[in-house]
Short mmCIF file of C-alpha atoms in Angstrom, two decimals:
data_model
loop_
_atom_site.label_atom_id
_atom_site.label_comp_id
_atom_site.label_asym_id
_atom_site.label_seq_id
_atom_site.Cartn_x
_atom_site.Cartn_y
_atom_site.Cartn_z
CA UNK A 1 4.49 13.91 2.08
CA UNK A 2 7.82 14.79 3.81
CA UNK A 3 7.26 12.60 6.88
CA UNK A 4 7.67 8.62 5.67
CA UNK A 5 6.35 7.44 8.84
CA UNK A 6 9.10 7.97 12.09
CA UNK A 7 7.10 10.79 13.45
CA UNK A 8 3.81 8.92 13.24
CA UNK A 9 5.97 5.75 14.90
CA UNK A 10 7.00 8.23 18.34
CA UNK A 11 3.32 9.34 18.61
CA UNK A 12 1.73 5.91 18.99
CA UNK A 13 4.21 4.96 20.99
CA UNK A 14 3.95 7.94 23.26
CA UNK A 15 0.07 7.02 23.13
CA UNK A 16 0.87 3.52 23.96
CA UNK A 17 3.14 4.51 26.60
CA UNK A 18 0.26 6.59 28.68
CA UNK A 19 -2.06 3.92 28.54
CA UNK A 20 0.67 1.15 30.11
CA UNK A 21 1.94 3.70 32.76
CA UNK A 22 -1.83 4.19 33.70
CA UNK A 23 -1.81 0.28 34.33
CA UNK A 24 1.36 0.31 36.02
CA UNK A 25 -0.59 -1.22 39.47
CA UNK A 26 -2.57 -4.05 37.49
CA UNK A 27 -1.77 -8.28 37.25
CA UNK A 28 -0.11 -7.76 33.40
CA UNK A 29 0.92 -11.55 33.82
CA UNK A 30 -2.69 -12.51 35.27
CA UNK A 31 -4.99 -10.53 33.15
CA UNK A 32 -5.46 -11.55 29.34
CA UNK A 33 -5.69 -9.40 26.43
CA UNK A 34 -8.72 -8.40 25.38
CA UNK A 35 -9.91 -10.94 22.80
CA UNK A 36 -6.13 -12.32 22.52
CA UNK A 37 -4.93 -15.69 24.23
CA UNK A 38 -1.98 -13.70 25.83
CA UNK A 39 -1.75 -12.08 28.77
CA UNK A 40 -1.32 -8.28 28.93
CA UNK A 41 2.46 -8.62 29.68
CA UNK A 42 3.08 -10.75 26.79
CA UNK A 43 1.45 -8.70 24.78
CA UNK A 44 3.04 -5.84 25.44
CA UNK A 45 6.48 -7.91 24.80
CA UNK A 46 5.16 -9.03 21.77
CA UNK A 47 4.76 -4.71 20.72
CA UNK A 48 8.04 -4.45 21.20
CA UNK A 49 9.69 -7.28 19.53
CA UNK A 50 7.49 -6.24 16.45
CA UNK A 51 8.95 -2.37 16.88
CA UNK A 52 12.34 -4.22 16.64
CA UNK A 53 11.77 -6.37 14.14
CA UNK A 54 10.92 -3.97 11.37
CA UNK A 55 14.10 -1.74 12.51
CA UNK A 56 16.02 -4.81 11.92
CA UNK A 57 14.58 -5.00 8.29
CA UNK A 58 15.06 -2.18 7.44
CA UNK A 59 18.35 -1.39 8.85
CA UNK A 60 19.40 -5.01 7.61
CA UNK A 61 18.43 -4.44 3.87
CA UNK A 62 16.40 -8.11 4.92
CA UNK A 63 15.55 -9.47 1.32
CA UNK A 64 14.26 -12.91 1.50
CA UNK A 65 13.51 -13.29 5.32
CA UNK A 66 13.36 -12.12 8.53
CA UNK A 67 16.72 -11.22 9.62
CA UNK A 68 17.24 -14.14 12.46
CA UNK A 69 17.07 -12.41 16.00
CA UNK A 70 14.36 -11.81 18.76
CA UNK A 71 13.90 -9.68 21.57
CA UNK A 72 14.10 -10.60 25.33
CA UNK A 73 13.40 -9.23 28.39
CA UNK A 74 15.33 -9.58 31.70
CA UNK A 75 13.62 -11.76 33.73
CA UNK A 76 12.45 -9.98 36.66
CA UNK A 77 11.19 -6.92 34.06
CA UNK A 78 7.97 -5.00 36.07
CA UNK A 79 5.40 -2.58 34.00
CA UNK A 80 8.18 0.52 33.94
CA UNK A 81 10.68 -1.67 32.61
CA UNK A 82 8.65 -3.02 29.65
CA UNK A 83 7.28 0.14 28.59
CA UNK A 84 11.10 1.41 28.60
CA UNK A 85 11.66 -1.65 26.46
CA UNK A 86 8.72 -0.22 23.95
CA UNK A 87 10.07 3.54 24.47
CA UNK A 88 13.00 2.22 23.36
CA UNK A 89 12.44 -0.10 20.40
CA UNK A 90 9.91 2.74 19.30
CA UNK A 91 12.73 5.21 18.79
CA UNK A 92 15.14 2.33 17.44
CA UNK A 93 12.20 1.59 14.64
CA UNK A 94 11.47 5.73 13.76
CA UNK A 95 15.49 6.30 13.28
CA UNK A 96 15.03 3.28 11.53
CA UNK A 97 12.60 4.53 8.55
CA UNK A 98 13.85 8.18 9.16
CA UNK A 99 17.70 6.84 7.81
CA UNK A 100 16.70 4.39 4.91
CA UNK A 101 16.71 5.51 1.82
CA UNK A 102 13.32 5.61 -0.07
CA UNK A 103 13.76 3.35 -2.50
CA UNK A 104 15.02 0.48 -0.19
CA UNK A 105 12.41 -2.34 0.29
CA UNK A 106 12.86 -5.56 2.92
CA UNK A 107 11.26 -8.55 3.42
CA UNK A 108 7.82 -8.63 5.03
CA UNK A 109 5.55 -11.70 3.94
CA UNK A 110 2.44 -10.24 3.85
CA UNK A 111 1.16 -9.74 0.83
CA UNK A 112 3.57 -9.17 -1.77
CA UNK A 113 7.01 -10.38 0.15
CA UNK A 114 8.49 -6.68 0.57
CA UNK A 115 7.43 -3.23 2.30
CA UNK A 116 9.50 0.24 2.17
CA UNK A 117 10.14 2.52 4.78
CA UNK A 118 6.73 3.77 5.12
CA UNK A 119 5.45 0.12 5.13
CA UNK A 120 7.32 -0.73 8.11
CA UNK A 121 6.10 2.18 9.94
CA UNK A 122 2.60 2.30 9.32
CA UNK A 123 2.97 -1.73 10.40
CA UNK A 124 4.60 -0.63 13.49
CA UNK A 125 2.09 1.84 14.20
CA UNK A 126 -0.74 -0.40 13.87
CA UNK A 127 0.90 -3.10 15.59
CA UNK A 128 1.30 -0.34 18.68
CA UNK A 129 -1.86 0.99 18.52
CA UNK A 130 -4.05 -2.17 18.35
CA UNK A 131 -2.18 -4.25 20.98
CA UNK A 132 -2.61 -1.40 23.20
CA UNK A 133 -6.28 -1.68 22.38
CA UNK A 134 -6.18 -4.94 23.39
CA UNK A 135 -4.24 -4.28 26.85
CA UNK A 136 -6.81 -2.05 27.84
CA UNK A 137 -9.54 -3.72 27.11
CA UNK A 138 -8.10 -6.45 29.66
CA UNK A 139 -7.80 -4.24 32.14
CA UNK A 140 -10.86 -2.26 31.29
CA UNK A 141 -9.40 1.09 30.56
CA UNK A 142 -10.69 3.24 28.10
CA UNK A 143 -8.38 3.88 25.01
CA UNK A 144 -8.48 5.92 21.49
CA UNK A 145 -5.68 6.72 19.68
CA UNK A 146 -5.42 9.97 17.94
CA UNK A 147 -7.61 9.96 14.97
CA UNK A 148 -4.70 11.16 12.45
CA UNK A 149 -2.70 7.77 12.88
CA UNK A 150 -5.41 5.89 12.68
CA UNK A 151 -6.10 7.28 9.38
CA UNK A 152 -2.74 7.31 8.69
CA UNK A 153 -2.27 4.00 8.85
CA UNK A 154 -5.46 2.89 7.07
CA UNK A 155 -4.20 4.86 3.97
CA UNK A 156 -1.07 3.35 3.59
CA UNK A 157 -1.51 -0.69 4.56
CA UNK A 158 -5.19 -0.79 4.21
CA UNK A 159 -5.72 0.23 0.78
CA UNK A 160 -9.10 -2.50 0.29
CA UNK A 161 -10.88 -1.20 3.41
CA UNK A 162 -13.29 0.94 3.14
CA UNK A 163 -12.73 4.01 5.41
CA UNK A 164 -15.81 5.57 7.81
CA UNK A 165 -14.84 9.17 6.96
CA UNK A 166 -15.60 9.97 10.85
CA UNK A 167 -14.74 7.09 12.67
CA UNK A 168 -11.02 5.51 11.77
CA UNK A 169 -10.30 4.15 15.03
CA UNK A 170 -13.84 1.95 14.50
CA UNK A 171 -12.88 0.90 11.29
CA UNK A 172 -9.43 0.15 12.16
CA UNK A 173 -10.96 -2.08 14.78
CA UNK A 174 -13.47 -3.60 12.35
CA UNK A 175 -10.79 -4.09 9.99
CA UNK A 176 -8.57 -6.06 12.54
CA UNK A 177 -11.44 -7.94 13.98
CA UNK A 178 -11.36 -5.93 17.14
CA UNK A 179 -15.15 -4.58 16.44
CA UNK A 180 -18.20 -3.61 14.31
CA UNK A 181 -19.21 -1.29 12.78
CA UNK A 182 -22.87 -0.75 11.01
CA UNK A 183 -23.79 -1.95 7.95
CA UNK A 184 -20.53 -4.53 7.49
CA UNK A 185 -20.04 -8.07 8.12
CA UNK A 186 -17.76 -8.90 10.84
CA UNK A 187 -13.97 -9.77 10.09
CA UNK A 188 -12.91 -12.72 11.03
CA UNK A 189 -9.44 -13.09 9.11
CA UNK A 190 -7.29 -10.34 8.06
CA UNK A 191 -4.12 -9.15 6.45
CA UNK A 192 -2.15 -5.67 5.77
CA UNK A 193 -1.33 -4.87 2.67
CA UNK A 194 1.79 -3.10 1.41
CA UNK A 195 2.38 -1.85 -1.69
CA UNK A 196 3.19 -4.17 -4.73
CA UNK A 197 6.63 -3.30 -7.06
CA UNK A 198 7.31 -4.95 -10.65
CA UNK A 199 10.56 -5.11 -11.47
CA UNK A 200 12.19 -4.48 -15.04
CA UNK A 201 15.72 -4.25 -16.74
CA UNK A 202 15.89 -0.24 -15.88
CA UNK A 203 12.72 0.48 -13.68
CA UNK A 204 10.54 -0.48 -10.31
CA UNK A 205 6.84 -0.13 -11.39
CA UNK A 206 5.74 0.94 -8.12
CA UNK A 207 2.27 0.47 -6.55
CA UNK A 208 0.70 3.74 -5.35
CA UNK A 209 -1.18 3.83 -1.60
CA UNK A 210 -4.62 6.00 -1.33
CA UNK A 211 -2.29 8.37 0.65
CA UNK A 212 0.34 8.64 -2.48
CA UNK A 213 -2.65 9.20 -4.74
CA UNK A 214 -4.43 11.28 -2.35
CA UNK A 215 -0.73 13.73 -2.13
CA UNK A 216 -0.15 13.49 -5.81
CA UNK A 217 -4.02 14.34 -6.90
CA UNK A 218 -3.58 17.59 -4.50
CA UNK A 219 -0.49 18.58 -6.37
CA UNK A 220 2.55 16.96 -4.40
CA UNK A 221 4.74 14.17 -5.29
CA UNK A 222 3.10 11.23 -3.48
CA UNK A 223 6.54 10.47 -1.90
CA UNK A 224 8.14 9.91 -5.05
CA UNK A 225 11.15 12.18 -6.55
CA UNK A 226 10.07 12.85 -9.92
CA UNK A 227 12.03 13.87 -12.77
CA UNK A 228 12.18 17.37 -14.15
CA UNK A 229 8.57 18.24 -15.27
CA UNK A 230 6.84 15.55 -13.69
CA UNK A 231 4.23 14.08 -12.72
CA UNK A 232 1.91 14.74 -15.97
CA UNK A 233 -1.58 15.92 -15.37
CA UNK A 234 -2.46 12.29 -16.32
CA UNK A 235 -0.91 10.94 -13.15
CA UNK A 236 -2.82 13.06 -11.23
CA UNK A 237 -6.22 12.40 -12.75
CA UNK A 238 -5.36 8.74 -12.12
CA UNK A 239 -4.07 9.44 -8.65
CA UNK A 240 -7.68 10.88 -8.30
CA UNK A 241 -9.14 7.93 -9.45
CA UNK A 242 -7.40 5.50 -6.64
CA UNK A 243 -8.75 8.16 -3.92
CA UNK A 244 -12.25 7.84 -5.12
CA UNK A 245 -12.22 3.69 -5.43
CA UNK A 246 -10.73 4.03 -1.89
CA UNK A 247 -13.71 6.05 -0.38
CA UNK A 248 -16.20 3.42 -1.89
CA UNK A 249 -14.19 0.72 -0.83
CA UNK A 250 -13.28 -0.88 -4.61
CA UNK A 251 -9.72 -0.27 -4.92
CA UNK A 252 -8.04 -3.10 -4.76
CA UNK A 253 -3.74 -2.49 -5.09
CA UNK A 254 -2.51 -4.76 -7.64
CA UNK A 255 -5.56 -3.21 -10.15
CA UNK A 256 -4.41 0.01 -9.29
CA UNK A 257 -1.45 3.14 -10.16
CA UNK A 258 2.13 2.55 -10.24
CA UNK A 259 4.89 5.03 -10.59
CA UNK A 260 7.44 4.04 -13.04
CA UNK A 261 10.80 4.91 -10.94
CA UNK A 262 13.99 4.34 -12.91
CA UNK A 263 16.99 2.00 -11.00
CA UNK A 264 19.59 4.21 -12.15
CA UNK A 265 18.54 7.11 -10.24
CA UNK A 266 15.59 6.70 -8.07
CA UNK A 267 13.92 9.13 -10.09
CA UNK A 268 10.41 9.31 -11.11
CA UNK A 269 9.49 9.31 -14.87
CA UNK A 270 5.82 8.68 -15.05
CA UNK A 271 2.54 5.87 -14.29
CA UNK A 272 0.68 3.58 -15.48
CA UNK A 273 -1.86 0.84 -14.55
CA UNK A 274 -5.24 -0.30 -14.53
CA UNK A 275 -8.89 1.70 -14.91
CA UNK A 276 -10.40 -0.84 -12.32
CA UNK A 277 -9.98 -4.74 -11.70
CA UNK A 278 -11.26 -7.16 -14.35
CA UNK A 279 -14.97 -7.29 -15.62
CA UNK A 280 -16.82 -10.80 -15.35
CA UNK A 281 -15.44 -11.96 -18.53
CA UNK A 282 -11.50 -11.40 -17.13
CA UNK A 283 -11.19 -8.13 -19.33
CA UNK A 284 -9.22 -5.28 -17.93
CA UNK A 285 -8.39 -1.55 -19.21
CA UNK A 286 -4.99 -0.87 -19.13
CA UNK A 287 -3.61 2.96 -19.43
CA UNK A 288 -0.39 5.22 -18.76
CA UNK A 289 1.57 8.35 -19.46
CA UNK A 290 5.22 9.71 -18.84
CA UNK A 291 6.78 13.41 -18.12
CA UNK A 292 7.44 14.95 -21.13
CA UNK A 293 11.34 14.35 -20.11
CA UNK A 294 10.97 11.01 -19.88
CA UNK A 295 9.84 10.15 -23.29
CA UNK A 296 10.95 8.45 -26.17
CA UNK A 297 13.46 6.37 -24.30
CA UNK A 298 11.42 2.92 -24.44
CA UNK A 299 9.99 3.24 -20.65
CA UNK A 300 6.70 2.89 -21.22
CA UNK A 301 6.96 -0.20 -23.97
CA UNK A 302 8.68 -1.75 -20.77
CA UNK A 303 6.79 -0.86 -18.29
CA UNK A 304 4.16 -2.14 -20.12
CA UNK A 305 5.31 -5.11 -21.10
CA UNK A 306 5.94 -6.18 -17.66
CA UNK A 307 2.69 -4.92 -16.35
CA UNK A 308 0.69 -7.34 -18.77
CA UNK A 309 2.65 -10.00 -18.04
CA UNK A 310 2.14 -10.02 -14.91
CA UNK A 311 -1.61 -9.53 -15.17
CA UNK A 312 -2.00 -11.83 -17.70
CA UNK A 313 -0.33 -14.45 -15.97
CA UNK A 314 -2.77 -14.86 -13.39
CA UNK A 315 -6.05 -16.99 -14.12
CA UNK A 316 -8.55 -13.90 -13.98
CA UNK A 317 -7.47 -12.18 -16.62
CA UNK A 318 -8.23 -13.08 -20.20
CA UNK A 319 -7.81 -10.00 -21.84
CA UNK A 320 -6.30 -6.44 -21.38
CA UNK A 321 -6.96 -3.69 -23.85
CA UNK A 322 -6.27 -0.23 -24.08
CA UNK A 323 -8.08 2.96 -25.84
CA UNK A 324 -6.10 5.50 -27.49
CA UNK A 325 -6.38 8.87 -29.20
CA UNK A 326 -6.65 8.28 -33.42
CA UNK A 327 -3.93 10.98 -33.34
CA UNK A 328 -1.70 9.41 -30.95
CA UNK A 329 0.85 7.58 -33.30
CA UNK A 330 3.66 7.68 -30.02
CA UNK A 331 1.54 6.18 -28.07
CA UNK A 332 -0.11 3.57 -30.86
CA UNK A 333 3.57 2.66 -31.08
CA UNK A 334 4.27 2.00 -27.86
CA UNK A 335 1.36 -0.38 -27.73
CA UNK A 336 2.10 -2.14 -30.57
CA UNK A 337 5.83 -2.94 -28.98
CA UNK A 338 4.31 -4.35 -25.82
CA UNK A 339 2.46 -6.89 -28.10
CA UNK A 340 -1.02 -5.14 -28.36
CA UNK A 341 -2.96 -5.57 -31.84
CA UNK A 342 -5.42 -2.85 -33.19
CA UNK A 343 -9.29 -4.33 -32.72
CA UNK A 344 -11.23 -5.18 -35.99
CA UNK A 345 -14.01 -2.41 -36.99
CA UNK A 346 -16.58 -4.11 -35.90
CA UNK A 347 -15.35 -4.55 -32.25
CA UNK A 348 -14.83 -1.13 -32.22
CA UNK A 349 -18.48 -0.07 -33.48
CA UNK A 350 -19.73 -1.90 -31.01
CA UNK A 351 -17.40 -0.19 -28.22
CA UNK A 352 -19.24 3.03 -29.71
CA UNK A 353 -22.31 2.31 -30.13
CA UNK A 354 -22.75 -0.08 -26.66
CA UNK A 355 -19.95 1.28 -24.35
CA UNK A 356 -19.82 4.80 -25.03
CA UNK A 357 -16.41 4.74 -26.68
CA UNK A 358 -14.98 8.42 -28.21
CA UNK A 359 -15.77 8.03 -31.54
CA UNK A 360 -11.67 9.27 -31.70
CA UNK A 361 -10.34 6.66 -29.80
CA UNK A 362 -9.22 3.65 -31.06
CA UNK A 363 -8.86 0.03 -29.17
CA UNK A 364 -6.01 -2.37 -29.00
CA UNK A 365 -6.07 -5.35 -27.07
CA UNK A 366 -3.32 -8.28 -26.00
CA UNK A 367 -4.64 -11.73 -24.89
CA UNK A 368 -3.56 -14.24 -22.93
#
């Protein structure tokens, strides 16, 4: 995963670009936007101020808001000049997420209040590619980007959505409202979502995309510098659980992977998370390993700890648990320090005999 996004900004907007020069001749201030109330020309401002925007973030180090500027174009501006304006706040956005470092994060609202680099691209990329959509279908001129972004993009901010293997442009357009597709209800409201990050005293518990897990299950980093000896092979069976609840459509981010990055550093030093999001009865599997490395310095006890805080703070959880090896006493310990108690005998014959349970694995649990 060496490219974080500014190559995949310049091909959209090179994409984008053809399309607009194609409709140099047409009304843009007399012909409305597809299914949009604005007209094409506004539209096509509005692409640009977005492009500018997210360079602003991230080149601001924006925490809390939108850093407090808009774009305008000279009045007078004809089709050329406007898609110089995109041109340009394209390349302005891609030197943007190429120059910030990766651990930087900046304000975006939607949903968790923060994106990183590759956030802000794969928003700006979307934001190019569907408003184009949406130009062109105005003027009636055909339009698909190239299938790579849109899968791209669907990977990395639309982690809940189910992706047609053979179709991404159609399910980007489902996703956004902007079309059907066979089998699905239609959308009618819709957000992105970027990546959630729990903070503690020395580390970021970062949330992992279906990209990230898709890199790290193949034997890459998913993005993230790790420390020596890392990832463990249980990060990348977990990574290869987030691909496959992505492909059925059942992964939902904040009951996913995160990498545990330390602040000191920026280095990577294991994961942890959730087997899948809560049962009917607000239960929830917890689980987590670090690089050899890494251990024995308290990370996981606080990585922990903050994880089930957070979960357990919300009003759908009720219970987290966790199932551990017999012969695991590091790992029994670190559970015990994040407030987990050992489950009586008789919950745990029943997790045997009813659930399947190893008979060597023992449960803990922490309430609410």
């Amino acid at each position: 995963m060496t490219d974080m996004g500014g190559d995949r900004v310049e091909e959209a907007v090179a994409s984008c670009a053809t399309l607009l020069r194609a409709a140099a001749g047409r009304d843009w201030e007399g012909t409305r936007a597809g299914r949009l109330e604005w007209s094409c020309r506004r539209t096509a401002e509005h692409v640009a101020s977005d492009l500018i925007a997210y360079a602003g973030q991230l080149a601001g180090r924006a925490e809390t808001a939108y850093v407090p500027f808009e774009i305008t174009l000279d009045e007078g501006t004809g089709p050329a000049g406007v898609v110089q304006v995109i041109e340009t706040t394209g390349a302005l956005l891609a030197a943007a997420v190429r120059t910030t470092p990766r651990e930087v994060r900046a304000f975006h609202p939607y949903p968790f209040r923060s994106a990183n680099r590759e956030g802000f691209a794969a928003m700006g990329v979307a934001e190019v590619l569907l408003h184009t959509h949406d130009i062109a279908e105005g003027f009636g001129l055909p339009y698909e980007p190239p299938t790579g972004l849109c899968t791209w993009v669907l990977a990395r901010i639309f982690p809940h959505v189910r992706p047609e293997p053979d179709a991404p442009w159609r399910t980007l357009l489902w996703a956004t409202g902007r079309g059907d597709l066979p089998g699905r209800e239609a959308v009618t409201g819709w957000r992105w979502n970027n990546n959630l990050v729990i903070g503690t005293e020395r580390l970021t518990l970062q949330g992992v995309t279906p990209a990230a897990a898709a890199d790290l299950r193949a034997g890459g980093t998913g993005g993230f510098e790790w420390i020596e000896g890392g990832p463990f092979h249980g990060t990348r069976d977990a990574a290869g659980s987030v691909v496959n609840a992505y492909a059925k459509g059942v992964h939902r981010p904040e009951w996913g992977m995160f990498v545990l990055v330390r602040r000191e550093d920026g280095l990577a030093v294991g994961a942890i998370g959730f087997h899948g999001v809560p049962d009917d009865e607000g239960r929830a599997e917890v689980g987590y390993d670090l690089a050899e490395n890494a251990r024995g310095r308290g990370y996981a006890t606080e990585a922990l700890r903050a994880l089930a805080e957070a979960a357990l703070a919300r009003d759908d959880v009720k219970l987290l648990f966790a199932a551990i090896e017999q012969e695991n006493a590091p790992s029994q310990r670190v559970i015990a320090r994040a407030g987990f108690t050992r489950a009586g005998e008789e919950v745990e014959r029943v997790a045997h005999e009813l659930h399947g349970l190893e008979p060597s694995l023992r449960l803990y649990s922490r309430e609410a």
